[in-house]
C-alpha atoms as one frame of an Amber mdcrd trajectory, in Angstrom:
protein
  24.397   9.796  23.304  22.923  11.430  20.087  21.165   8.686  17.959  23.192
   8.237  14.651  21.728   7.496  11.050  21.316   3.912  10.638  22.752   2.751
   7.404  22.623  -1.246   6.446  23.504  -1.033   2.850  25.983  -3.757   2.025
  25.569  -4.584  -1.498  26.858  -2.922  -4.772  26.159   0.747  -5.474  25.801
   0.011  -9.014  22.723  -0.153 -11.508  19.691  -2.381 -10.043  16.978  -1.825
 -12.435  18.509  -3.537 -15.518  19.606  -6.828 -13.658  16.227  -7.121 -12.062
  14.617  -7.055 -15.658  16.961  -9.323 -17.096  16.105 -11.600 -13.909  12.648
 -11.413 -14.651  13.018 -12.495 -18.221  15.591 -15.308 -17.243  12.997 -16.715
 -14.786  10.351 -16.502 -17.425  12.210 -18.437 -19.714  13.846 -20.891 -17.319
  10.661 -22.052 -15.341   8.280 -21.415 -18.678   6.267 -24.759 -17.662   5.861
 -23.994 -14.100   2.709 -22.140 -12.739   3.579 -18.370 -12.340  -0.120 -17.298
 -11.232  -3.341 -18.782 -10.023  -6.110 -16.121 -10.277  -9.563 -17.350  -9.501
  -8.274 -20.857  -8.969  -6.852 -21.085 -12.601  -3.153 -21.452 -13.115  -1.072
 -19.719 -15.799   2.613 -20.796 -16.737   5.759 -18.392 -16.990   5.447 -19.288
 -20.807   1.684 -17.971 -20.669   2.729 -14.937 -18.761   5.775 -14.619 -21.283
   3.515 -14.833 -24.418   1.118 -12.296 -22.549   3.863  -9.737 -21.937   5.397
  -9.935 -25.519   1.979  -9.381 -27.284   1.593  -6.104 -25.128   4.979  -5.095
 -25.591   4.329  -5.081 -29.365   1.261  -3.072 -28.826   3.172  -0.373 -26.657
   6.384  -0.364 -28.311   5.504   2.463 -31.278   3.775   4.440 -28.499   5.356
   7.463 -27.456   3.560   7.869 -23.780   5.893   7.527 -20.742   3.001   6.851
 -18.438  -0.060   4.547 -19.284  -3.278   4.045 -17.015  -3.832   0.422 -16.054
  -7.176  -0.603 -14.765  -6.108  -2.898 -11.669  -8.369  -6.021 -12.621  -7.415
  -9.387 -11.547  -6.204 -11.185 -14.362  -3.118 -12.434 -16.259  -3.023  -9.807
 -18.950  -3.087  -7.030 -16.234  -0.043  -8.610 -14.363   1.473  -9.171 -17.944
   1.042  -5.392 -18.681   3.130  -4.152 -15.505   6.332  -6.204 -17.045   5.736
  -5.278 -20.516   5.454  -1.447 -19.536   8.643  -1.704 -17.370  10.402  -3.473
 -20.383   9.530  -1.131 -22.664  10.714   1.991 -20.632   7.332   3.148 -19.359
   5.339   3.387 -15.982   1.763   1.966 -14.905  -0.646   4.353 -13.225  -3.341
   2.094 -11.614  -6.753   2.905 -11.907  -9.062   1.192  -9.620 -12.167  -0.686
 -11.350 -14.598  -0.159  -8.559 -13.705   3.303  -7.256 -15.550   6.442  -8.449
 -14.832   7.201 -11.835 -14.405  11.119 -11.042 -11.483  10.131  -8.925  -9.755
   8.004 -11.467 -10.382  10.724 -14.348  -8.872  13.263 -11.863  -5.828  10.837
 -11.840  -5.842  10.678 -15.569  -5.929  14.373 -15.986  -3.184  14.981 -13.441
  -0.691  12.936 -15.359  -2.061  13.657 -18.629  -2.417   9.770 -19.750  -3.441
   9.303 -23.461  -3.466   5.440 -22.938  -5.311   2.990 -20.638  -4.837  -0.688
 -20.788  -8.241  -2.151 -19.709  -9.226  -5.726 -19.589 -12.926  -4.847 -18.232
 -15.608  -5.891 -20.561 -16.628  -2.198 -20.884 -14.221   0.565 -20.290 -15.010
   3.824 -19.190 -12.101   5.599 -20.626 -13.533   6.689 -23.646 -11.430   9.792
 -24.164  -8.257   7.954 -23.926  -6.741   5.134 -26.428  -7.531   2.191 -24.987
  -5.629  -1.244 -25.347  -7.652  -4.489 -24.906  -4.657  -7.173 -24.355  -7.047
  -9.703 -24.288  -8.140  -8.935 -27.971  -4.661  -8.250 -29.362  -3.133 -10.627
 -31.894  -0.575 -12.759 -30.176   2.962 -12.031 -30.660   6.607 -13.312 -29.665
   7.145 -13.959 -25.837   8.504 -11.335 -23.393  11.821 -12.865 -23.464  13.450
 -10.449 -25.892  15.764  -8.133 -24.115  14.326  -4.732 -23.550  15.895  -1.456
 -24.332  18.574   0.611 -22.368  17.065   0.626 -18.973  18.174   3.051 -16.240
  17.172   3.199 -12.442  15.642   6.698 -12.816  13.206   4.991 -14.966   9.606
   5.716 -13.782   8.066   2.266 -12.480   4.680   3.254 -11.351   2.947   6.402
  -9.853   0.451   5.466  -7.109  -1.960   7.996  -5.999  -2.795   8.377  -2.250
  -5.054  10.333  -0.338  -4.008  14.095  -0.209  -4.528  16.856   2.255  -5.826
  19.264  -0.142  -8.716  17.193  -1.268  -7.385  15.713  -4.027  -5.239  12.478
  -4.433  -1.635  12.971  -4.898   0.983  10.963  -7.004   3.914   9.230  -5.548
   6.441   8.850  -8.302   8.350   5.503  -8.092  11.543   4.465 -10.124  12.736
   1.148 -10.979  15.575   1.711  -9.363  13.670   2.055  -6.376  11.657  -1.014
  -6.900  14.843  -2.861  -7.459  16.340  -1.523  -4.223  13.467  -2.688  -2.414
  13.298  -6.214  -3.990  16.894  -6.574  -3.173  16.430  -4.895   0.626  13.552
  -7.623   1.152  15.525 -10.766  -0.213  18.370  -9.238   2.154  16.139 -10.069
   5.381  16.601 -13.671   4.560  13.212 -13.895   2.433  14.164 -16.952   0.357
  11.933 -18.217  -1.966  12.026 -20.370  -4.793  10.089 -22.238  -7.814   8.429
 -24.446  -5.299   6.879 -21.491  -2.895   3.121 -20.629  -3.363   2.792 -17.054
  -2.418  -0.541 -15.016  -1.427  -1.468 -11.553  -3.362  -4.103 -10.275  -1.287
  -3.704  -6.461  -2.281  -5.504  -4.520  -5.085  -2.566  -3.247  -7.579  -3.607
   0.647  -6.556  -1.935  -0.510  -3.014   2.024  -0.798  -3.114   1.774  -3.814
  -0.675   0.812  -5.139  -4.114   4.365  -4.680  -5.467   6.038  -6.788  -2.974
   3.336  -9.619  -3.101   3.713 -10.322  -6.948   7.284  -8.872  -7.627   9.087
 -11.163  -5.177   7.578 -14.537  -6.320   7.912 -13.428 -10.040  11.616 -12.947
  -9.395  12.038 -16.327  -7.989   9.984 -18.510 -10.289   7.379 -19.181  -7.356
   3.377 -19.080  -7.839   1.425 -15.772  -7.238  -2.305 -16.697  -5.611  -4.262
 -13.875  -5.862  -7.325 -13.091  -3.877 -10.489 -12.441  -5.970 -11.602  -8.771
  -5.352 -15.158  -9.597  -5.199 -14.873 -11.872  -2.036 -14.898 -11.137   1.877
 -10.698 -10.922   2.136 -10.270 -12.826   5.294 -12.235 -15.944   4.296 -10.446
 -15.973   0.884  -6.967 -15.710   2.429  -8.294 -18.473   4.796  -9.269 -20.505
   1.893  -6.571 -20.205   0.074  -3.769 -20.990   2.766  -5.554 -24.151   3.252
  -6.385 -25.061  -0.268  -3.122 -24.343  -1.711  -0.818 -24.527   1.272   0.647
 -21.203   0.896   4.371 -20.791   1.961   4.584 -17.136   2.110   1.991 -14.393
   2.367   2.145 -10.365   3.141  -0.804  -9.431   5.042  -2.639  -6.629   6.835
  -2.755  -7.065  10.672  -6.717  -6.932  10.348  -7.036 -10.034   8.469  -5.545
 -12.140  11.369  -7.951 -10.141  13.659 -10.718 -11.263  11.780  -9.413 -14.877
  11.469  -8.742 -15.328  15.473 -12.060 -16.883  16.138 -10.777 -19.800  13.989
  -7.305 -19.950  15.182  -7.705 -23.275  16.861  -8.746 -24.827  13.390  -5.376
 -23.424  11.843  -2.359 -25.267  11.474  -0.458 -23.710   8.667   2.359 -25.998
   8.443   3.511 -25.273   5.012   4.010 -21.397   5.696   7.441 -20.401   5.610
   7.401 -16.431   5.868   4.473 -14.054   7.096   5.034 -10.188   6.338   2.742
  -7.802   8.275   2.378  -4.224   7.086   0.058  -1.240   6.281  -1.242  -0.866
   9.975  -0.366  -1.114  13.605   0.392  -5.017  14.508  -1.616  -5.722  17.737
   0.947  -7.946  19.753  -1.856 -10.220  21.449  -3.174 -11.100  17.815   0.272
 -12.071  16.276   1.137 -13.738  19.450  -1.810 -16.153  18.957  -1.392 -16.307
  15.054   2.117 -17.755  15.707   1.005 -20.717  16.877  -0.792 -21.519  13.451
   2.296 -21.094  11.758   4.588 -22.916  13.945   7.364 -23.461  11.042   6.981
 -19.760   9.887   9.365 -16.868  10.469   6.595 -13.926  11.315   8.026 -10.397
  10.447   6.431  -6.841  11.029   7.232  -4.723   8.206   6.897  -1.109   7.852
   7.036   1.920   5.038   5.176   4.675   3.550   4.638   4.402  -0.197   7.252
   7.177  -0.825  10.003   5.079   0.263   8.818   2.076  -1.726   6.638  -0.680
  -0.214   8.799  -1.692   2.924  11.464   0.230   4.887  12.180  -1.572   8.234
  11.908  -5.171   9.283  11.329  -6.421  12.752  11.462 -10.415  12.996   8.913
 -11.098  15.965  10.473 -13.444  18.516   8.104 -16.281  19.963   8.661 -14.347
  23.613   9.491 -11.116  24.522   8.637  -9.174  21.119   9.073  -5.193  21.290
   6.000  -3.430  21.658   4.593   0.248  22.533   0.968   0.376  23.787   0.262
  -3.217  22.400   1.677  -2.348  18.808   4.765  -4.559  17.565   8.067  -2.640
  16.998   9.000  -2.023  13.364  12.622  -3.307  13.757  15.461  -1.994  11.741
  16.272  -0.285   8.579  16.095  -2.607   5.565  19.286  -2.786   3.326  18.859
   0.220   1.169  17.184   2.403   3.658  18.694   4.923   5.971  16.835   6.414
   9.050  16.814   8.703  11.758  14.254   9.906  14.445  14.097  13.599  14.170
  13.335  16.794  16.091  11.192  19.291  13.840  14.340  20.730  12.033  15.299
  17.292  11.036  18.333  16.772  13.538  18.622  13.268  14.874  17.201  13.006
  18.445  19.066  10.616  21.162  17.512   7.066  21.647  14.970   6.855  24.120
  13.313   9.947  22.930  10.311   9.975  20.635  10.510  11.780  17.495   9.714
  12.023  13.613  11.097   9.090  11.687  12.875  10.187   8.556  13.936   8.030
   5.497  16.580   8.244   2.991  18.490   6.058   0.533  17.955   4.227  -2.707
  14.441   3.287  -1.955  13.043   6.931  -1.679  10.865   8.538  -4.272  12.180
  11.165  -6.658   9.040  13.298  -5.322   5.487  13.742  -5.896   3.764  14.100
  -9.112   3.707  18.070 -10.255   3.537  19.161  -6.525   6.565  21.393  -5.990
   4.803  22.689  -2.536   3.977  19.108  -1.265   7.895  18.097  -2.115   9.160
  21.161  -0.392   7.135  20.464   2.899   7.844  16.561   2.752  11.788  16.392
   1.974  15.011  17.919   3.174  18.341  17.901   2.776  20.811  17.046   5.518
  24.449  15.604   6.145  24.566  15.070   2.176  21.288  13.285   2.141  17.521
  13.877   0.821  15.449  12.888   3.319  11.514  12.207   3.847   9.540  13.328
   6.725   7.149  10.611   7.332   4.778  11.926   9.865   5.158   8.866  12.013
   6.200   9.264  15.551   8.779   6.733  16.477  11.406   5.903  19.233  14.699
   4.087  18.992  15.620   1.610  21.704  19.010   0.983  22.801  18.949  -2.107
  20.881  18.088  -0.300  17.788  14.572  -1.478  17.515  12.167   0.905  16.309
   8.933   1.449  18.424   5.925   3.168  16.501   3.759   5.492  18.360   1.385
   6.960  15.916   0.724   9.803  13.579   1.857  13.451  13.655  -1.091  14.615
  11.647  -4.109  13.975  10.656  -3.644  10.502   8.367  -4.840   7.136   9.556
  -4.468   3.751   8.382  -7.668   1.876   7.505  -7.721  -1.580   6.034  -3.800
  -0.831   5.446  -4.523   2.010   3.174  -3.385   5.767   4.226  -6.181   8.037
   4.525  -6.099  11.698   4.932  -9.046  12.787   6.995  -8.854  16.398   5.459
  -9.582  14.887   2.014 -12.884  13.576   3.352 -13.712  16.861   5.041 -13.072
  18.656   1.713 -15.441  16.334  -0.253 -18.039  16.702   2.575 -17.831  20.611
   2.321 -18.349  20.547  -1.348 -21.823  18.965  -0.537 -22.545  21.738   1.770
 -21.022  24.332  -0.245 -18.171  25.052   2.274 -20.942  26.808   4.370 -21.438
  24.303   7.061 -18.653  23.250   9.553 -17.470  19.545   9.139 -14.750  17.159
  10.977 -13.716  13.767  10.524 -12.506  11.892  13.524 -11.194   8.195  13.598
 -12.476   6.104  16.484 -12.172   2.601  17.414 -15.338   0.708  16.615 -15.076
  -1.676  19.361 -13.504  -4.839  17.195 -10.190  -3.681  16.789 -10.756  -1.577
  13.628 -10.730   2.314  12.438 -13.725   3.716  12.047 -14.830   7.171  11.109
 -17.125   9.672  11.842 -17.975  12.595   9.986 -19.057  15.301  12.309 -21.458
  17.972  10.795 -22.124  21.644  12.580 -25.600  23.293  12.843 -27.599  20.763
  10.776 -30.146  17.841  11.018 -30.031  14.566   9.522 -32.357  15.353   6.826
 -29.525  15.565   4.495 -27.605  12.235   5.106 -28.662  10.125   2.689 -27.969
  12.868  -0.335 -24.333  13.545   1.629 -23.685   9.611   1.626 -24.645   9.491
  -2.051 -22.257  12.594  -2.582 -19.279  11.146  -0.839 -19.874   7.736  -2.268
 -19.640   9.697  -5.975 -15.912  10.962  -4.723 -14.326   8.529  -2.120 -13.359
   4.880  -2.542 -15.466   2.771   0.027 -12.715   2.356   2.837 -12.766   6.122
   3.123 -16.622   6.529   3.877 -17.815   7.613   7.470 -19.402   4.805   9.073
 -21.715   7.316  11.021 -22.873  11.224  10.746 -22.800  13.178  14.284 -24.568
  16.502  14.092 -23.445  19.125  16.383 -25.572  22.203  17.039 -22.028  23.971
  17.481 -18.315  22.413  17.478 -16.474  22.310  20.885 -13.459  24.692  20.709
 -10.243  24.146  22.952  -8.325  26.946  24.856  -6.635  28.258  21.523 -10.292
  28.855  20.021  -9.704  26.011  17.470 -12.053  22.869  17.110 -11.718  20.584
  19.695 -11.285  17.381  18.003 -10.513  15.095  20.987 -14.093  16.386  22.224
 -15.649  15.633  18.861 -13.877  12.253  18.873 -15.199  11.736  22.470 -18.953
  12.593  21.505 -18.511  10.154  18.447 -17.445   7.646  20.318 -20.080   7.961
  22.809 -22.783   8.272  19.856 -21.340   5.177  18.402 -21.961   3.095  21.429
 -25.528   4.197  21.890 -26.452   4.010  18.397 -26.094   1.444  15.823 -24.694
   2.825  12.647 -27.031   2.611   9.789 -24.397   1.381   7.401 -21.338  -1.089
   8.292 -17.980  -1.040   7.326 -17.338  -3.105   4.133 -13.981  -5.088   4.450
 -13.019  -8.049   5.396
């Protein structure tokens, strides 16, 4: 029997964005004296958040800008800026404060950003209008109603690793965000004013949206992980110190915490959601004993379909898995999916194919990238579909199993990385005269590490090469070793044999301790 498109949408087809913003304003007013954020162990109430939102709205209101750069710092004013921008009909484009300035300036150039909100002590954005929210004259609260809000209003543009060597922007609308929030709550994630929710992600990563938005819509308190500390250790500390009740995590966090599982008994935890990379079944089975009262979910979704698209409530026994990786479940409320062949046609259950997504969470497209839009999206059965590049298989019970990537993307620390982007930057160092290839490998501790293979050179240029890579790439995209080969192996099609390079890289890794280590977690 041919697999049919799965559609679990059950709620209204009406507007979602305006009700979401109204709910945010209502929450700030209704819970004014309750904590909204705990940042670096300091609490901020919903009243303080509302005042910060109102002050920023006053500064933003006269500006014609539709898209505003936001330096993604971890403080009250940065979170307030997100809400203020939405309420003023504008979007945020997050700029990582620790990533190479050249990358951030490239993003600014692509979107033609004229204004940047920055709470840093010293801003790098001297060519743009810079708003310093912590230095603004206080204004009335953010409870005031915003102007007309439509679902197609842009909420944010997130830049992810691009196959051309440049980061590519994913445009997400307020309607997408509101549909995602509705889908998340439809899973049965019920938060309230007494909940204490973890936010461990940089604002340049879309899992941050689920981590801050869901609690703020419900009057709960968001506890942020300090960006300057080792993440898994800070997650452990916050869970224990503040009796966290809800957490959205990347699986590598519990992998690093696993030696301490015998000491963890998080009785307060009600919900744990894993996403961002494959979830090892043995890790999560052990973790479930640490959170005996919690629902544990594996959720999945590309940035293009707004944070999470599918969800799987992991049972205590007999969990669905493929090659030791937990299944990703069923479509969320506002998501339609199909496992398709190369032409986008649905395949029978039990047959692997590319996962394609449609519905109210789907991006309008990539920013100013018509070619990529033609490649990634297609029309079928009256719907616009996105090709995820993920190979999945639909089981007889309707559960999806994830089987890997179709292309050269890998997940590292929850971030999606295009290997070809790293190769592009490396080639610019060698002026494109030297063959380069980046291959992923398991570093022996369950994490993905990257090896940069270079053809026909020795190690004399390794240090300047790494300095060059650091100038253009974030830390998680840096290779952990460089492998020098006199000539790249080729396969029977006379193409570079990446599998053989990967085998050589793994062998080299185990016989040579790399001179620089992966940074996180």
